[in-house]
mmCIF file of C-alpha atoms in Angstrom:
data_model
loop_
_atom_site.group_PDB
_atom_site.id
_atom_site.type_symbol
_atom_site.label_atom_id
_atom_site.label_comp_id
_atom_site.label_asym_id
_atom_site.label_seq_id
_atom_site.Cartn_x
_atom_site.Cartn_y
_atom_site.Cartn_z
ATOM 1 C CA MET E 1 -6.975 154.350 162.795
ATOM 2 C CA ASP E 2 -3.248 154.778 162.161
ATOM 3 C CA ILE E 3 -2.722 155.917 165.764
ATOM 4 C CA ALA E 4 -4.628 152.922 167.122
ATOM 5 C CA ILE E 5 -2.495 150.548 165.045
ATOM 6 C CA LEU E 6 0.717 152.249 166.157
ATOM 7 C CA VAL E 7 -0.296 151.995 169.830
ATOM 8 C CA GLY E 8 -1.094 148.324 169.251
ATOM 9 C CA ILE E 9 2.314 147.746 167.709
ATOM 10 C CA GLY E 10 3.718 149.645 170.683
ATOM 11 C CA LEU E 11 2.265 146.965 172.944
ATOM 12 C CA LEU E 12 4.163 144.376 170.893
ATOM 13 C CA THR E 13 7.269 146.557 171.120
ATOM 14 C CA GLY E 14 7.011 146.495 174.906
ATOM 15 C CA VAL E 15 6.805 142.704 174.856
ATOM 16 C CA THR E 16 9.796 142.323 172.522
ATOM 17 C CA THR E 17 11.824 144.814 174.577
ATOM 18 C CA VAL E 18 11.415 142.736 177.724
ATOM 19 C CA LEU E 19 11.412 139.231 176.270
ATOM 20 C CA PHE E 20 13.969 139.628 173.471
ATOM 21 C CA GLY E 21 15.873 142.837 174.196
ATOM 22 C CA PHE E 22 14.851 144.284 170.829
ATOM 23 C CA GLY E 23 14.058 147.739 172.215
ATOM 24 C CA GLY E 24 11.620 148.236 169.357
ATOM 25 C CA GLY E 25 13.808 148.145 166.264
ATOM 26 C CA PHE E 26 12.535 145.017 164.571
ATOM 27 C CA ALA E 27 8.916 145.678 165.493
ATOM 28 C CA THR E 28 8.878 149.404 164.760
ATOM 29 C CA VAL E 29 10.778 149.673 161.470
ATOM 30 C CA PRO E 30 8.199 147.766 159.373
ATOM 31 C CA VAL E 31 5.208 149.570 160.908
ATOM 32 C CA VAL E 32 6.722 153.073 160.537
ATOM 33 C CA VAL E 33 7.547 152.243 156.911
ATOM 34 C CA TRP E 34 3.838 151.511 156.507
ATOM 35 C CA ALA E 35 2.681 154.565 158.477
ATOM 36 C CA ASP E 36 4.903 156.926 156.461
ATOM 37 C CA ALA E 37 4.377 155.248 153.096
ATOM 38 C CA GLY E 38 3.548 158.689 151.671
ATOM 39 C CA LEU E 39 7.245 159.524 151.822
ATOM 40 C CA GLY E 40 7.966 156.922 149.171
ATOM 41 C CA ALA E 41 11.469 155.487 149.200
ATOM 42 C CA ASP E 42 12.464 157.792 152.075
ATOM 43 C CA ALA E 43 10.040 156.006 154.421
ATOM 44 C CA ILE E 44 12.735 153.474 155.363
ATOM 45 C CA ARG E 45 15.086 156.272 156.437
ATOM 46 C CA VAL E 46 12.395 157.848 158.601
ATOM 47 C CA ALA E 47 11.526 154.404 160.005
ATOM 48 C CA THR E 48 15.088 153.614 161.086
ATOM 49 C CA SER E 49 15.472 157.071 162.658
ATOM 50 C CA THR E 50 12.131 156.886 164.464
ATOM 51 C CA SER E 51 13.066 153.394 165.604
ATOM 52 C CA ALA E 52 16.225 154.793 167.226
ATOM 53 C CA LEU E 53 14.153 157.221 169.333
ATOM 54 C CA VAL E 54 11.691 154.492 170.359
ATOM 55 C CA MET E 55 14.599 152.217 171.282
ATOM 56 C CA LEU E 56 16.275 154.975 173.279
ATOM 57 C CA VAL E 57 13.237 155.562 175.491
ATOM 58 C CA SER E 58 12.105 151.941 175.803
ATOM 59 C CA ALA E 59 15.624 150.582 176.428
ATOM 60 C CA ALA E 60 16.280 153.284 179.039
ATOM 61 C CA PHE E 61 13.052 152.449 180.859
ATOM 62 C CA ALA E 62 13.644 148.695 180.615
ATOM 63 C CA THR E 63 17.173 149.121 181.980
ATOM 64 C CA ALA E 64 15.915 151.249 184.872
ATOM 65 C CA VAL E 65 13.495 148.532 186.005
ATOM 66 C CA THR E 66 15.905 145.594 185.482
ATOM 67 C CA PRO E 67 17.148 143.979 188.727
ATOM 68 C CA ARG E 68 20.636 145.150 189.714
ATOM 69 C CA ARG E 69 21.823 141.547 190.061
ATOM 70 C CA VAL E 70 21.213 141.017 186.340
ATOM 71 C CA LEU E 71 22.947 144.239 185.294
ATOM 72 C CA ALA E 72 25.953 143.213 187.407
ATOM 73 C CA ALA E 73 27.100 141.077 184.470
ATOM 74 C CA LEU E 74 28.011 144.307 182.628
ATOM 75 C CA ARG E 75 30.442 145.544 185.283
ATOM 76 C CA GLY E 76 33.719 146.512 183.677
ATOM 77 C CA SER E 77 32.082 147.000 180.249
ATOM 78 C CA THR E 78 32.754 150.746 179.946
ATOM 79 C CA GLY E 79 34.995 150.195 176.913
ATOM 80 C CA LEU E 80 32.308 148.127 175.192
ATOM 81 C CA LEU E 81 29.642 150.791 175.805
ATOM 82 C CA LEU E 82 31.880 153.592 174.493
ATOM 83 C CA LEU E 83 32.708 151.640 171.330
ATOM 84 C CA LEU E 84 29.034 150.813 170.790
ATOM 85 C CA ALA E 85 28.252 154.538 170.947
ATOM 86 C CA THR E 86 31.137 155.412 168.621
ATOM 87 C CA GLY E 87 30.076 152.828 166.053
ATOM 88 C CA ALA E 88 26.443 153.944 166.330
ATOM 89 C CA THR E 89 27.390 157.531 165.547
ATOM 90 C CA ALA E 90 29.183 156.440 162.379
ATOM 91 C CA GLY E 91 26.346 154.121 161.364
ATOM 92 C CA ALA E 92 23.668 156.775 161.834
ATOM 93 C CA LEU E 93 25.642 159.295 159.783
ATOM 94 C CA ALA E 94 26.150 156.729 157.005
ATOM 95 C CA ALA E 95 22.411 155.929 156.968
ATOM 96 C CA ARG E 96 21.615 159.575 156.220
ATOM 97 C CA LEU E 97 23.759 159.391 153.079
ATOM 98 C CA ALA E 98 22.817 155.911 151.885
ATOM 99 C CA SER E 99 20.167 155.046 149.315
ATOM 100 C CA PRO E 100 16.844 154.186 151.000
ATOM 101 C CA ALA E 101 16.581 151.034 148.869
ATOM 102 C CA LEU E 102 20.026 149.960 150.057
ATOM 103 C CA VAL E 103 19.028 150.349 153.715
ATOM 104 C CA LEU E 104 15.803 148.397 153.154
ATOM 105 C CA TRP E 105 17.409 145.415 151.442
ATOM 106 C CA LEU E 106 20.409 145.336 153.756
ATOM 107 C CA PHE E 107 17.930 145.211 156.655
ATOM 108 C CA VAL E 108 16.218 142.198 155.094
ATOM 109 C CA ALA E 109 19.510 140.473 154.212
ATOM 110 C CA TYR E 110 20.978 141.100 157.667
ATOM 111 C CA VAL E 111 18.042 139.574 159.521
ATOM 112 C CA ALA E 112 17.788 136.642 157.079
ATOM 113 C CA VAL E 113 21.477 135.772 157.500
ATOM 114 C CA THR E 114 21.065 136.019 161.278
ATOM 115 C CA ILE E 115 18.171 133.541 161.197
ATOM 116 C CA VAL E 116 20.243 131.045 159.191
ATOM 117 C CA ASP E 117 23.154 131.471 161.620
ATOM 118 C CA LEU E 118 20.946 130.868 164.666
ATOM 119 C CA LEU E 119 19.454 127.745 163.088
ATOM 120 C CA LEU E 120 22.682 126.171 161.855
ATOM 121 C CA ARG E 121 25.480 127.220 164.196
ATOM 122 C CA PRO E 122 25.554 125.569 167.634
ATOM 123 C CA GLY E 123 25.314 127.656 170.766
ATOM 124 C CA PHE E 124 21.952 129.394 170.422
ATOM 125 C CA LEU E 125 19.215 126.803 169.951
ATOM 126 C CA ARG E 126 21.596 124.070 171.121
ATOM 127 C CA PRO E 127 23.688 125.664 173.883
ATOM 128 C CA ARG E 128 27.056 124.173 174.698
ATOM 129 C CA GLY E 129 27.541 123.197 178.314
ATOM 130 C CA HIS E 130 25.839 124.769 181.309
ATOM 131 C CA ILE E 131 23.452 127.709 180.985
ATOM 132 C CA GLU E 132 24.092 130.230 183.763
ATOM 133 C CA GLU E 133 21.941 132.564 185.760
ATOM 134 C CA PRO E 134 23.366 136.066 186.203
ATOM 135 C CA ALA E 135 26.527 136.430 188.210
ATOM 136 C CA GLY E 136 29.156 139.102 188.546
ATOM 137 C CA GLY E 137 31.727 136.825 186.904
ATOM 138 C CA SER E 138 29.592 135.853 183.894
ATOM 139 C CA ARG E 139 31.074 136.597 180.499
ATOM 140 C CA THR E 140 29.855 139.457 178.374
ATOM 141 C CA LEU E 141 30.831 140.740 174.909
ATOM 142 C CA PRO E 142 34.454 141.566 174.005
ATOM 143 C CA ALA E 143 34.869 145.356 173.810
ATOM 144 C CA VAL E 144 36.369 145.081 170.310
ATOM 145 C CA LEU E 145 32.944 144.060 168.964
ATOM 146 C CA GLY E 146 31.369 147.308 170.128
ATOM 147 C CA ALA E 147 32.195 149.485 167.111
ATOM 148 C CA PRO E 148 30.962 147.104 164.360
ATOM 149 C CA ILE E 149 27.832 146.157 166.319
ATOM 150 C CA GLY E 150 27.015 149.822 166.958
ATOM 151 C CA ALA E 151 27.617 150.809 163.329
ATOM 152 C CA VAL E 152 25.455 148.063 161.810
ATOM 153 C CA ALA E 153 22.698 148.486 164.402
ATOM 154 C CA ALA E 154 22.413 152.255 163.922
ATOM 155 C CA PHE E 155 22.648 152.048 160.125
ATOM 156 C CA LEU E 156 19.744 149.600 159.961
ATOM 157 C CA GLY E 157 17.813 150.923 162.982
ATOM 158 C CA VAL E 158 17.736 147.530 164.702
ATOM 159 C CA GLY E 159 19.298 148.352 168.061
ATOM 160 C CA GLY E 160 21.976 145.672 168.154
ATOM 161 C CA SER E 161 20.119 143.020 170.149
ATOM 162 C CA VAL E 162 20.110 140.667 167.174
ATOM 163 C CA MET E 163 23.900 140.479 167.610
ATOM 164 C CA THR E 164 24.234 140.923 171.365
ATOM 165 C CA VAL E 165 21.577 138.403 172.445
ATOM 166 C CA PRO E 166 23.043 135.471 170.442
ATOM 167 C CA ALA E 167 26.578 136.413 171.525
ATOM 168 C CA MET E 168 25.664 136.483 175.216
ATOM 169 C CA ARG E 169 23.635 133.313 174.814
ATOM 170 C CA ARG E 170 26.694 131.579 173.399
ATOM 171 C CA ALA E 171 28.707 133.009 176.301
ATOM 172 C CA GLY E 172 26.581 130.908 178.662
ATOM 173 C CA HIS E 173 23.650 133.131 179.658
ATOM 174 C CA THR E 174 19.996 132.104 179.692
ATOM 175 C CA MET E 175 17.681 133.778 177.185
ATOM 176 C CA HIS E 176 16.130 135.726 180.059
ATOM 177 C CA VAL E 177 19.461 137.234 181.104
ATOM 178 C CA ALA E 178 20.801 137.745 177.557
ATOM 179 C CA SER E 179 17.633 139.653 176.599
ATOM 180 C CA ALA E 180 17.746 141.800 179.747
ATOM 181 C CA LEU E 181 21.400 142.720 179.176
ATOM 182 C CA ALA E 182 20.622 143.713 175.580
ATOM 183 C CA ASN E 183 18.647 146.735 176.825
ATOM 184 C CA PRO E 184 21.554 148.746 178.328
ATOM 185 C CA LEU E 185 23.673 147.839 175.288
ATOM 186 C CA THR E 186 20.877 149.072 173.018
ATOM 187 C CA LEU E 187 20.759 152.285 175.042
ATOM 188 C CA ALA E 188 24.421 152.961 174.223
ATOM 189 C CA ILE E 189 23.610 152.571 170.515
ATOM 190 C CA ALA E 190 20.299 154.425 170.420
ATOM 191 C CA LEU E 191 21.480 157.607 172.174
ATOM 192 C CA PRO E 192 23.973 158.809 169.519
ATOM 193 C CA ALA E 193 21.839 157.405 166.693
ATOM 194 C CA THR E 194 18.862 159.452 167.888
ATOM 195 C CA ALA E 195 20.975 162.597 168.243
ATOM 196 C CA VAL E 196 22.167 162.256 164.641
ATOM 197 C CA SER E 197 18.641 161.565 163.374
ATOM 198 C CA LEU E 198 17.148 164.589 165.125
ATOM 199 C CA GLY E 199 19.820 166.961 163.867
ATOM 200 C CA GLY E 200 18.793 168.616 160.624
ATOM 201 C CA ALA E 201 16.456 167.525 157.817
ATOM 202 C CA ALA E 202 17.823 165.260 155.107
ATOM 203 C CA LEU E 203 14.663 165.142 152.962
ATOM 204 C CA PRO E 204 13.995 167.793 150.297
ATOM 205 C CA ALA E 205 12.230 170.772 151.829
ATOM 206 C CA SER E 206 9.832 170.844 148.878
ATOM 207 C CA VAL E 207 8.232 167.565 149.907
ATOM 208 C CA GLY E 208 5.177 168.599 151.901
ATOM 209 C CA ALA E 209 4.550 165.057 153.156
ATOM 210 C CA HIS E 210 7.358 165.280 155.705
ATOM 211 C CA ALA E 211 6.194 168.459 157.440
ATOM 212 C CA HIS E 212 5.514 166.383 160.561
ATOM 213 C CA LEU E 213 9.133 165.231 160.864
ATOM 214 C CA VAL E 214 11.798 166.472 163.279
ATOM 215 C CA GLY E 215 15.010 165.804 161.430
ATOM 216 C CA LEU E 216 14.390 162.297 160.158
ATOM 217 C CA VAL E 217 12.192 161.312 163.114
ATOM 218 C CA ASP E 218 8.400 161.010 163.040
ATOM 219 C CA PRO E 219 7.585 162.164 166.614
ATOM 220 C CA GLY E 220 3.878 161.327 166.318
ATOM 221 C CA ALA E 221 4.585 157.709 165.400
ATOM 222 C CA ALA E 222 7.238 157.473 168.121
ATOM 223 C CA ALA E 223 4.828 158.847 170.766
ATOM 224 C CA ALA E 224 2.072 156.397 169.800
ATOM 225 C CA LEU E 225 4.476 153.453 169.844
ATOM 226 C CA LEU E 226 5.865 154.432 173.245
ATOM 227 C CA ALA E 227 2.365 154.953 174.668
ATOM 228 C CA GLY E 228 1.748 151.282 174.039
ATOM 229 C CA ALA E 229 5.231 150.031 174.935
ATOM 230 C CA LEU E 230 6.138 151.630 178.262
ATOM 231 C CA PRO E 231 3.254 150.280 180.404
ATOM 232 C CA VAL E 232 3.918 146.768 179.079
ATOM 233 C CA ILE E 233 7.625 147.032 179.884
ATOM 234 C CA GLY E 234 6.841 148.109 183.447
ATOM 235 C CA VAL E 235 4.455 145.193 184.022
ATOM 236 C CA LEU E 236 6.567 142.470 182.398
ATOM 237 C CA ARG E 237 9.800 143.551 184.107
ATOM 238 C CA ARG E 238 8.140 143.185 187.483
ATOM 239 C CA ARG E 239 6.294 139.974 186.589
ATOM 240 C CA PRO E 240 8.257 138.281 183.805
ATOM 241 C CA PRO E 241 6.585 135.244 182.224
ATOM 242 C CA ARG E 242 8.211 131.896 182.917
ATOM 243 C CA ILE E 243 9.172 130.484 179.531
ATOM 244 C CA PRO E 244 11.315 127.335 179.114
ATOM 245 C CA ASP E 245 14.712 128.383 177.787
ATOM 246 C CA ARG E 246 14.555 126.271 174.609
ATOM 247 C CA ILE E 247 11.079 127.559 173.683
ATOM 248 C CA TYR E 248 12.329 131.077 174.451
ATOM 249 C CA ALA E 249 15.175 130.671 171.935
ATOM 250 C CA TRP E 250 12.860 129.301 169.220
ATOM 251 C CA ALA E 251 10.447 132.200 169.788
ATOM 252 C CA TYR E 252 13.344 134.618 169.168
ATOM 253 C CA VAL E 253 14.049 132.985 165.801
ATOM 254 C CA GLY E 254 10.336 132.945 164.965
ATOM 255 C CA LEU E 255 9.964 136.671 165.622
ATOM 256 C CA LEU E 256 12.934 137.461 163.367
ATOM 257 C CA THR E 257 11.278 135.398 160.626
ATOM 258 C CA VAL E 258 8.063 137.415 160.924
ATOM 259 C CA VAL E 259 10.062 140.650 160.640
ATOM 260 C CA VAL E 260 11.809 139.494 157.450
ATOM 261 C CA ALA E 261 8.441 138.587 155.918
ATOM 262 C CA ALA E 262 6.987 141.998 156.826
ATOM 263 C CA MET E 263 9.933 143.876 155.326
ATOM 264 C CA LEU E 264 9.884 141.735 152.173
ATOM 265 C CA LEU E 265 6.209 142.560 151.684
ATOM 266 C CA SER E 266 7.000 146.235 152.247
ATOM 267 C CA GLY E 267 9.841 146.185 149.717
ATOM 268 C CA VAL E 268 7.871 144.324 147.055
ATOM 269 C CA SER E 269 4.863 146.659 147.396
ATOM 270 C CA ARG E 270 6.925 149.823 146.865
#
């Protein structure tokens, strides 16, 4: 039953990867916390690490099937990608040392503050000026933001799209383009975060419940999630749904709200 639920959540992960650029982080963290509840407080650490692996594979696949004309907006962003990776390495290392409760409640606080920002600050739900389709001259993120975005994203296991999508939206991109560009940026974060998570075991060796882990990653949960996600990504990238931009933006906020509720329930039940 657990496998069936994980594959089902994987289907949702595929949808959020394509439509919102999430790469799996916001969908997978709550469900892996539930699946590995036997680990107690350490479940959140395993969830964020497993999320990094799911994001790595799903973001890589989504990037590979994204039209080149969309990815052209990231030309000249080598510095940004390197700083994202550098920040992600630091964030993943810090997550291994942090209290599991701290990671859980920072995750909830981070997403909640983001929701408030999207609702109140102009530029996301109420874009300023003209919304652009992809073009080689379209604006992207300043490279200086790479390190803090990578660090926060890897620490919390969220992939970074919750910062990159609003930023690119406010830079004048449609939700469709901003979400597509979030995948290669997520890839830069997930690669070092996954490497750190796979390297060595941080849980006490005496705890028999984590015998299925590789480092801090639950490979069984990751495989089930990806089994559901990858076919959906392939289909939706080739035949993306046509969603009005304003409804698209509200759906992004709505999904973040659902994630906060799921994590709150998880934290209260522990």
